[in-house]
Structures are given as structure tokens and as C-alpha cells.
Coordinates of N, CA and C in Angstrom, one line a residue:
X1 N 42.7 -58.0 -103.3 CA 43.1 -59.2 -104.1 C 44.6 -59.2 -104.2
X2 N 45.2 -60.3 -103.9 CA 46.7 -60.4 -104.0 C 47.1 -60.5 -105.5
X3 N 48.3 -60.1 -105.7 CA 48.9 -60.3 -107.1 C 49.4 -61.6 -107.4
X4 N 49.6 -62.4 -106.3 CA 50.0 -63.8 -106.4 C 49.0 -64.6 -105.5
X5 N 48.8 -65.9 -105.7 CA 47.9 -66.6 -104.9 C 48.3 -66.6 -103.4
X6 N 47.3 -66.3 -102.6 CA 47.4 -66.3 -101.1 C 47.0 -67.7 -100.7
X7 N 47.8 -68.5 -100.1 CA 47.4 -69.8 -99.5 C 46.2 -69.5 -98.6
X8 N 45.1 -70.2 -98.8 CA 43.9 -70.0 -98.0 C 44.0 -70.5 -96.6
X9 N 44.9 -71.5 -96.4 CA 45.1 -72.1 -95.1 C 46.6 -72.5 -95.0
X10 N 46.9 -73.0 -93.9 CA 48.3 -73.6 -93.7 C 48.4 -74.8 -94.6
X11 N 47.4 -75.6 -94.7 CA 47.5 -76.8 -95.6 C 47.6 -76.5 -97.0
X12 N 47.3 -75.3 -97.5 CA 47.4 -74.9 -98.9 C 48.8 -74.3 -99.2
X13 N 49.6 -74.0 -98.1 CA 50.9 -73.5 -98.3 C 51.9 -74.6 -98.8
X14 N 53.0 -74.2 -99.3 CA 54.0 -75.2 -99.7 C 54.4 -76.0 -98.5
X15 N 54.6 -77.3 -98.7 CA 54.9 -78.3 -97.6 C 56.0 -77.8 -96.7
X16 N 57.1 -77.2 -97.2 CA 58.2 -76.8 -96.4 C 57.9 -75.6 -95.5
X17 N 56.8 -74.9 -95.8 CA 56.4 -73.7 -95.0 C 55.4 -74.1 -93.9
X18 N 54.8 -75.2 -94.1 CA 53.7 -75.5 -93.1 C 54.2 -75.6 -91.7
X19 N 55.3 -76.2 -91.3 CA 55.7 -76.2 -89.9 C 56.0 -74.8 -89.4
X20 N 56.5 -73.9 -90.3 CA 56.7 -72.6 -89.8 C 55.4 -71.8 -89.6
X21 N 54.4 -72.1 -90.4 CA 53.1 -71.4 -90.2 C 52.5 -72.0 -89.0
X22 N 52.7 -73.3 -88.7 CA 52.1 -73.8 -87.5 C 52.7 -73.2 -86.2
X23 N 54.0 -72.8 -86.3 CA 54.7 -72.1 -85.2 C 54.1 -70.7 -85.1
X24 N 53.8 -70.1 -86.2 CA 53.2 -68.7 -86.1 C 51.8 -68.8 -85.5
X25 N 51.1 -69.8 -85.9 CA 49.7 -70.0 -85.4 C 49.8 -70.3 -83.9
X26 N 50.7 -71.1 -83.4 CA 50.9 -71.4 -82.0 C 51.2 -70.2 -81.2
X27 N 52.0 -69.3 -81.8 CA 52.4 -68.1 -81.1 C 51.3 -67.0 -81.1
X28 N 50.6 -66.8 -82.3 CA 49.7 -65.7 -82.5 C 48.2 -66.1 -82.4
X29 N 48.0 -67.4 -82.5 CA 46.6 -67.9 -82.5 C 46.0 -68.1 -83.9
X30 N 46.7 -67.6 -84.9 CA 46.3 -67.7 -86.3 C 47.6 -67.5 -87.1
X31 N 47.4 -67.8 -88.4 CA 48.5 -67.5 -89.3 C 48.0 -66.4 -90.2
X32 N 48.3 -65.1 -89.8 CA 47.8 -64.0 -90.6 C 48.3 -64.0 -92.1
X33 N 47.5 -63.2 -92.9 CA 47.8 -63.2 -94.3 C 49.2 -62.9 -94.7
X34 N 49.9 -62.0 -94.0 CA 51.3 -61.7 -94.3 C 52.1 -63.0 -94.3
X35 N 52.0 -63.8 -93.3 CA 52.8 -65.0 -93.1 C 52.4 -66.0 -94.2
X36 N 51.1 -66.2 -94.4 CA 50.7 -67.2 -95.5 C 51.2 -66.7 -96.8
X37 N 51.2 -65.5 -97.1 CA 51.6 -65.0 -98.4 C 53.2 -65.2 -98.5
X38 N 53.9 -64.8 -97.5 CA 55.3 -65.0 -97.5 C 55.7 -66.5 -97.6
X39 N 54.8 -67.3 -97.1 CA 55.1 -68.8 -97.1 C 55.1 -69.3 -98.5
X40 N 54.7 -68.5 -99.5 CA 54.8 -68.9 -100.9 C 56.3 -69.3 -101.2
X41 N 57.2 -68.6 -100.5 CA 58.6 -68.9 -100.6 C 59.0 -69.4 -99.2
X42 N 59.0 -70.7 -99.0 CA 59.5 -71.1 -97.6 C 60.8 -70.5 -97.2
X43 N 61.7 -70.3 -98.1 CA 63.0 -69.6 -97.7 C 62.7 -68.2 -97.2
X44 N 61.9 -67.5 -97.9 CA 61.6 -66.1 -97.4 C 60.9 -66.1 -96.0
X45 N 60.0 -67.0 -95.8 CA 59.3 -67.1 -94.5 C 60.3 -67.5 -93.4
X46 N 61.1 -68.5 -93.7 CA 62.1 -68.9 -92.8 C 63.1 -67.7 -92.4
X47 N 63.5 -67.0 -93.4 CA 64.4 -65.8 -93.2 C 63.7 -64.8 -92.4
X48 N 62.5 -64.4 -92.7 CA 61.7 -63.4 -92.0 C 61.6 -63.8 -90.5
X49 N 61.1 -65.0 -90.3 CA 60.9 -65.5 -88.9 C 62.2 -65.6 -88.1
X50 N 63.2 -66.0 -88.8 CA 64.5 -66.1 -88.1 C 65.0 -64.7 -87.7
X51 N 65.0 -63.7 -88.6 CA 65.4 -62.4 -88.4 C 64.5 -61.7 -87.3
X52 N 63.2 -61.9 -87.4 CA 62.3 -61.3 -86.4 C 62.5 -62.0 -85.1
X53 N 62.7 -63.3 -85.0 CA 62.9 -63.9 -83.7 C 64.2 -63.5 -83.1
X54 N 65.2 -63.4 -83.9 CA 66.5 -63.0 -83.3 C 66.4 -61.6 -82.8
X55 N 65.8 -60.7 -83.5 CA 65.7 -59.3 -83.0 C 64.8 -59.2 -81.7
X56 N 63.8 -60.1 -81.6 CA 63.0 -60.1 -80.4 C 63.8 -60.4 -79.2
X57 N 64.9 -61.0 -79.3 CA 65.8 -61.3 -78.2 C 66.9 -60.3 -78.0
X58 N 66.8 -59.2 -78.7 CA 67.8 -58.1 -78.6 C 67.5 -57.2 -77.4
X59 N 68.2 -56.1 -77.4 CA 68.1 -55.2 -76.3 C 66.9 -54.2 -76.4
X60 N 66.4 -54.0 -77.5 CA 65.2 -53.1 -77.6 C 64.0 -53.7 -77.0
X61 N 63.3 -53.0 -76.2 CA 62.0 -53.5 -75.7 C 60.9 -53.6 -76.7
X62 N 59.9 -54.4 -76.5 CA 58.8 -54.6 -77.4 C 58.1 -53.3 -77.7
X63 N 57.8 -52.5 -76.8 CA 57.1 -51.2 -77.1 C 57.9 -50.4 -78.1
X64 N 59.2 -50.3 -77.9 CA 60.0 -49.5 -78.9 C 60.1 -50.1 -80.2
X65 N 60.1 -51.5 -80.3 CA 60.0 -52.2 -81.6 C 58.7 -51.8 -82.3
X66 N 57.6 -51.8 -81.6 CA 56.3 -51.5 -82.2 C 56.3 -50.0 -82.6
X67 N 56.9 -49.1 -81.8 CA 56.9 -47.7 -82.2 C 57.6 -47.6 -83.6
X68 N 58.7 -48.2 -83.7 CA 59.5 -48.2 -84.9 C 58.7 -48.7 -86.1
X69 N 58.0 -49.9 -85.9 CA 57.2 -50.5 -86.9 C 56.1 -49.5 -87.4
X70 N 55.5 -48.8 -86.5 CA 54.4 -47.9 -86.8 C 55.0 -46.7 -87.6
X71 N 56.1 -46.2 -87.2 CA 56.7 -45.1 -87.9 C 57.1 -45.5 -89.4
X72 N 57.7 -46.6 -89.5 CA 58.2 -47.1 -90.8 C 57.0 -47.4 -91.7
X73 N 55.9 -48.0 -91.2 CA 54.8 -48.3 -92.0 C 54.1 -47.1 -92.4
X74 N 54.0 -46.1 -91.6 CA 53.4 -44.8 -92.0 C 54.1 -44.1 -93.1
X75 N 55.5 -44.0 -93.0 CA 56.3 -43.4 -94.0 C 56.1 -44.2 -95.3
X76 N 56.2 -45.5 -95.3 CA 56.1 -46.3 -96.5 C 54.6 -46.5 -97.0
X77 N 53.7 -46.0 -96.2 CA 52.3 -46.1 -96.7 C 51.7 -47.5 -96.7
X78 N 52.2 -48.4 -95.8 CA 51.7 -49.8 -95.8 C 50.5 -49.9 -94.9
X79 N 49.4 -50.0 -95.5 CA 48.1 -50.1 -94.7 C 48.0 -51.4 -93.9
X80 N 48.6 -52.5 -94.5 CA 48.5 -53.8 -93.8 C 49.3 -53.6 -92.5
X81 N 50.6 -53.1 -92.6 CA 51.4 -53.0 -91.4 C 50.9 -52.0 -90.4
X82 N 50.3 -50.9 -90.9 CA 49.7 -49.9 -90.0 C 48.6 -50.6 -89.2
X83 N 47.8 -51.4 -89.8 CA 46.7 -52.1 -89.1 C 47.3 -53.1 -88.1
X84 N 48.2 -53.9 -88.6 CA 48.8 -55.0 -87.7 C 49.5 -54.4 -86.5
X85 N 50.3 -53.4 -86.8 CA 51.1 -52.8 -85.6 C 50.3 -51.9 -84.7
X86 N 49.3 -51.3 -85.3 CA 48.3 -50.5 -84.4 C 47.7 -51.5 -83.4
X87 N 47.2 -52.7 -84.0 CA 46.6 -53.7 -83.1 C 47.6 -54.2 -82.1
X88 N 48.7 -54.6 -82.6 CA 49.7 -55.2 -81.6 C 50.2 -54.2 -80.6
X89 N 50.4 -53.0 -81.1 CA 50.8 -51.9 -80.2 C 49.8 -51.6 -79.1
X90 N 48.6 -51.6 -79.5 CA 47.5 -51.3 -78.5 C 47.3 -52.5 -77.6
X91 N 47.2 -53.7 -78.1 CA 46.7 -54.8 -77.4 C 47.8 -55.7 -76.8
X92 N 49.0 -55.7 -77.3 CA 50.0 -56.5 -76.8 C 51.1 -55.7 -76.0
X93 N 51.6 -54.7 -76.6 CA 52.6 -53.9 -75.9 C 52.0 -52.7 -75.2
X94 N 50.7 -52.6 -75.2 CA 49.9 -51.6 -74.4 C 50.3 -50.1 -74.7
X95 N 50.6 -49.8 -75.9 CA 50.8 -48.4 -76.3 C 49.5 -47.7 -76.3
X96 N 49.4 -46.5 -75.8 CA 48.2 -45.7 -75.7 C 47.9 -45.2 -77.1
X97 N 46.6 -44.7 -77.3 CA 46.2 -44.1 -78.6 C 47.1 -42.9 -78.9
X98 N 47.3 -42.0 -77.9 CA 48.2 -40.9 -78.2 C 49.6 -41.3 -78.6
X99 N 50.1 -42.3 -78.0 CA 51.4 -42.8 -78.4 C 51.5 -43.4 -79.8
X100 N 50.5 -44.2 -80.1 CA 50.4 -44.7 -81.5 C 50.4 -43.6 -82.5
X101 N 49.6 -42.6 -82.2 CA 49.5 -41.4 -83.1 C 50.8 -40.7 -83.2
X102 N 51.5 -40.5 -82.1 CA 52.8 -39.9 -82.1 C 53.8 -40.7 -82.9
X103 N 53.8 -42.0 -82.8 CA 54.7 -42.9 -83.5 C 54.4 -42.7 -85.0
X104 N 53.2 -42.7 -85.4 CA 52.8 -42.6 -86.8 C 53.2 -41.2 -87.4
X105 N 53.4 -40.3 -86.5 CA 53.8 -38.9 -86.9 C 55.3 -38.8 -86.8
X106 N 56.0 -39.9 -86.4 CA 57.5 -39.9 -86.5 C 58.1 -39.5 -85.1
X107 N 57.4 -39.7 -84.0 CA 58.0 -39.4 -82.7 C 57.4 -40.3 -81.7
X108 N 57.5 -39.8 -80.4 CA 57.0 -40.5 -79.3 C 56.7 -39.6 -78.2
X109 N 55.7 -39.9 -77.3 CA 55.4 -39.1 -76.1 C 56.5 -39.4 -75.0
X110 N 57.3 -40.4 -75.2 CA 58.3 -40.8 -74.3 C 59.6 -40.2 -74.8
X111 N 60.3 -39.4 -74.0 CA 61.5 -38.7 -74.6 C 62.6 -39.6 -75.1
X112 N 62.9 -40.7 -74.4 CA 63.9 -41.6 -74.9 C 63.5 -42.4 -76.1
X113 N 62.3 -42.9 -76.1 CA 61.7 -43.6 -77.3 C 61.6 -42.6 -78.5
X114 N 61.4 -41.3 -78.2 CA 61.3 -40.4 -79.3 C 62.5 -40.3 -80.1
X115 N 63.7 -40.4 -79.4 CA 65.0 -40.4 -80.2 C 65.1 -41.6 -81.1
X116 N 64.6 -42.8 -80.6 CA 64.7 -44.0 -81.4 C 63.8 -43.9 -82.6
X117 N 62.6 -43.4 -82.4 CA 61.6 -43.3 -83.5 C 62.1 -42.3 -84.5
X118 N 62.6 -41.2 -84.0 CA 63.2 -40.1 -84.9 C 64.4 -40.7 -85.7
X119 N 65.2 -41.4 -85.1 CA 66.3 -42.0 -85.8 C 65.8 -43.0 -86.9
X120 N 64.8 -43.8 -86.6 CA 64.2 -44.7 -87.5 C 63.7 -44.0 -88.7
X121 N 63.0 -42.9 -88.4 CA 62.4 -42.1 -89.5 C 63.5 -41.5 -90.4
X122 N 64.6 -41.0 -89.8 CA 65.7 -40.5 -90.5 C 66.3 -41.5 -91.4
X123 N 66.4 -42.8 -90.9 CA 67.0 -43.9 -91.7 C 66.1 -44.1 -93.0
X124 N 64.8 -44.2 -92.8 CA 63.9 -44.4 -93.9 C 64.0 -43.3 -94.9
X125 N 63.9 -42.1 -94.4 CA 63.9 -40.9 -95.3 C 65.2 -40.7 -96.0
X126 N 66.3 -41.1 -95.4 CA 67.7 -40.9 -96.0 C 68.1 -42.2 -96.6
X127 N 67.3 -43.2 -96.7 CA 67.6 -44.6 -97.2 C 69.0 -45.0 -96.6
X128 N 69.1 -44.8 -95.3 CA 70.3 -45.3 -94.6 C 71.4 -44.3 -94.4
X129 N 71.4 -43.3 -95.2 CA 72.5 -42.3 -95.2 C 72.3 -41.2 -94.2
X130 N 72.2 -41.6 -92.9 CA 71.9 -40.6 -91.9 C 73.2 -39.8 -91.6
X131 N 73.0 -38.7 -90.9 CA 74.1 -37.8 -90.6 C 74.7 -38.2 -89.2
X132 N 75.9 -37.6 -89.0 CA 76.5 -37.7 -87.7 C 75.6 -37.2 -86.6
X133 N 74.9 -36.2 -86.9 CA 74.0 -35.6 -85.9 C 72.9 -36.5 -85.5
X134 N 72.4 -37.3 -86.5 CA 71.3 -38.3 -86.3 C 71.8 -39.3 -85.3
X135 N 73.0 -39.8 -85.6 CA 73.6 -40.9 -84.7 C 73.8 -40.3 -83.3
X136 N 74.4 -39.1 -83.3 CA 74.7 -38.5 -82.0 C 73.4 -38.3 -81.1
X137 N 72.3 -37.9 -81.8 CA 71.1 -37.7 -81.1 C 70.5 -38.9 -80.4
X138 N 70.6 -40.0 -81.1 CA 70.1 -41.3 -80.5 C 71.1 -41.8 -79.4
X139 N 72.4 -41.5 -79.6 CA 73.3 -41.9 -78.5 C 73.1 -41.0 -77.3
X140 N 72.8 -39.7 -77.5 CA 72.6 -38.8 -76.4 C 71.3 -39.2 -75.6
X141 N 70.4 -39.8 -76.2 CA 69.2 -40.3 -75.6 C 69.4 -41.5 -74.7
X142 N 70.7 -42.1 -74.8 CA 71.0 -43.2 -73.9 C 71.0 -44.6 -74.7
X143 N 70.9 -44.6 -76.0 CA 70.9 -45.8 -76.7 C 72.3 -46.3 -76.9
X144 N 72.5 -47.6 -76.6 CA 73.9 -48.2 -76.8 C 74.1 -48.4 -78.3
X145 N 75.4 -48.8 -78.6 CA 75.7 -49.1 -79.9 C 74.9 -50.3 -80.4
X146 N 74.7 -51.3 -79.6 CA 73.9 -52.5 -80.0 C 72.5 -52.1 -80.2
X147 N 71.9 -51.2 -79.4 CA 70.5 -50.8 -79.7 C 70.4 -50.0 -81.0
X148 N 71.4 -49.2 -81.3 CA 71.4 -48.5 -82.5 C 71.4 -49.4 -83.7
X149 N 72.2 -50.4 -83.6 CA 72.3 -51.5 -84.7 C 70.9 -52.1 -84.8
X150 N 70.3 -52.4 -83.7 CA 69.0 -53.1 -83.7 C 67.9 -52.1 -84.3
X151 N 68.0 -50.8 -84.0 CA 67.0 -49.9 -84.6 C 67.1 -50.0 -86.1
X152 N 68.3 -50.0 -86.6 CA 68.5 -50.1 -88.1 C 68.0 -51.5 -88.6
X153 N 68.2 -52.5 -87.9 CA 67.7 -53.8 -88.3 C 66.2 -53.9 -88.3
X154 N 65.6 -53.2 -87.3 CA 64.1 -53.2 -87.3 C 63.6 -52.4 -88.4
X155 N 64.2 -51.3 -88.8 CA 63.8 -50.6 -90.0 C 63.9 -51.5 -91.2
X156 N 64.9 -52.2 -91.3 CA 65.1 -53.1 -92.5 C 64.0 -54.2 -92.5
X157 N 63.8 -54.8 -91.3 CA 62.8 -55.9 -91.2 C 61.4 -55.3 -91.6
X158 N 61.0 -54.2 -91.0 CA 59.7 -53.6 -91.3 C 59.6 -53.1 -92.7
X159 N 60.7 -52.6 -93.3 CA 60.6 -52.3 -94.7 C 60.3 -53.5 -95.6
X160 N 60.9 -54.6 -95.2 CA 60.7 -55.9 -96.0 C 59.2 -56.2 -95.9
X161 N 58.5 -56.2 -94.8 CA 57.1 -56.5 -94.7 C 56.3 -55.5 -95.4
X162 N 56.6 -54.2 -95.3 CA 55.9 -53.1 -96.0 C 55.9 -53.4 -97.5
X163 N 57.1 -53.7 -98.0 CA 57.2 -53.9 -99.5 C 56.5 -55.2 -99.9
X164 N 56.6 -56.3 -99.1 CA 55.8 -57.5 -99.5 C 54.3 -57.2 -99.5
X165 N 53.8 -56.5 -98.5 CA 52.4 -56.3 -98.5 C 51.9 -55.3 -99.6
X166 N 52.7 -54.3 -99.8 CA 52.3 -53.3 -100.8 C 52.5 -53.9 -102.2
X167 N 53.6 -54.5 -102.5 CA 53.8 -55.1 -103.8 C 52.9 -56.2 -104.2
X168 N 52.4 -57.0 -103.2 CA 51.6 -58.1 -103.5 C 50.2 -57.9 -103.1
X169 N 49.8 -56.8 -102.5 CA 48.4 -56.6 -102.2 C 47.8 -57.5 -101.1
X170 N 48.5 -57.7 -100.1 CA 48.1 -58.5 -99.0 C 46.8 -58.0 -98.4
X171 N 45.7 -58.8 -98.4 CA 44.5 -58.3 -97.7 C 44.7 -58.1 -96.2
X172 N 44.1 -57.0 -95.7 CA 44.3 -56.7 -94.3 C 43.3 -57.6 -93.5
X173 N 43.9 -58.3 -92.5 CA 43.1 -59.2 -91.6 C 43.3 -58.8 -90.2
X174 N 43.5 -57.5 -90.0 CA 43.5 -56.8 -88.7 C 42.5 -55.7 -88.8
X175 N 42.1 -55.1 -87.6 CA 41.2 -54.0 -87.7 C 41.9 -52.9 -88.5
X176 N 41.2 -52.4 -89.6 CA 41.8 -51.4 -90.4 C 41.9 -50.0 -89.7
X177 N 42.9 -49.3 -90.0 CA 43.1 -47.9 -89.5 C 43.2 -46.9 -90.7
X178 N 42.9 -45.7 -90.4 CA 42.9 -44.7 -91.4 C 44.4 -44.4 -91.8
X179 N 44.5 -44.1 -93.1 CA 45.9 -43.8 -93.6 C 46.3 -42.4 -93.0
X180 N 45.3 -41.6 -92.7 CA 45.6 -40.3 -92.1 C 45.9 -40.5 -90.6
X181 N 46.8 -39.7 -90.0 CA 47.1 -39.7 -88.6 C 46.2 -38.7 -87.9
X182 N 45.5 -39.1 -86.8 CA 44.6 -38.2 -86.1 C 45.4 -37.1 -85.5

């Protein structure tokens, strides 16, 4: 049960948010609970979608973005985001089950992606105050300065959704996953 009312449908959302939710529905086939709850503030939904959309046009590939989302959700204990990104990771970006498990444990089976996920984990754990060694490690793995900025931005974006879901009790509308990593 949410701590604030969850619009039951797009039509129940604030008028200014409805076109944004229609765009989400066109892209995803539905307007998941996270989006409808965020639509309670059309400005917040517009900001989230704008930031997410801009980052999707960045240099990081979709699988790496999902890896980061999984690691951040695991650290922050966001069951909604773990379910959503496990589903998207497996069905959209085609991450394997062992890869998803590795991401949730703070790494990757892919050596280059491992550096990005470990950097994202360090960011969350240090609340942004990473060391020179953390930045050097991700650079040594071949990430450009732009990609490093994008990793940081993805951590921030995913932290936002983790906090929204956890603070407001968003009901999970994706296949649930265990809080424990296999």
C-alpha cells in the first residue's frame, strides 16, 4: 500500500502528467506504478523522464545502464527497482542470470563492465566521495571522461527512483525477485 494515493490509471493522474504517462505507455506498453506514482507531481515525472531520456542517448550502452541500476537497487534495498531492472535486464537488454546476480553483488562477468559497476557501487557507498584510485580504475578499464560522468548520473537517477519507491511504498508490478542474491 502506498503512503500517498497511487493513480489507478492514466486518467486518474493529474492532467499535466497524462501526456507524459501516455508516452511511457507507448514506449513500454503500460504505465508502471513507479511512473503513475511519480505523476502525482507532473514536474517530478517530467524531470525524471527528461533525465532518463537524455541519459539513454549518452555513451553508455543499455546493458551497462541496467547493470548499474541493479547494483544501486541492491545496495539501496529497493525491491521495486530490483524487480523492474531484473525484468528489463533479462528481457530487454538480454543480461544472463549469472550476469544479473553478479551485478546485484556489485560486479560483472564482463571485465570492462565490472569496472563501471564497481565504480557505481563505490559512489553509492561513499555517497559520491570516491577516491582517486576509484576514478583511475574505471579509466584504466577504458571508460572515457564522458562515460564516467554518465555512470555518476545513472547512480543519481537510480537513487531517485529507489528513494521514491521505498519512501512511498510503490507496489511491485514486475515479477518479484528475492532480496537475497543467489
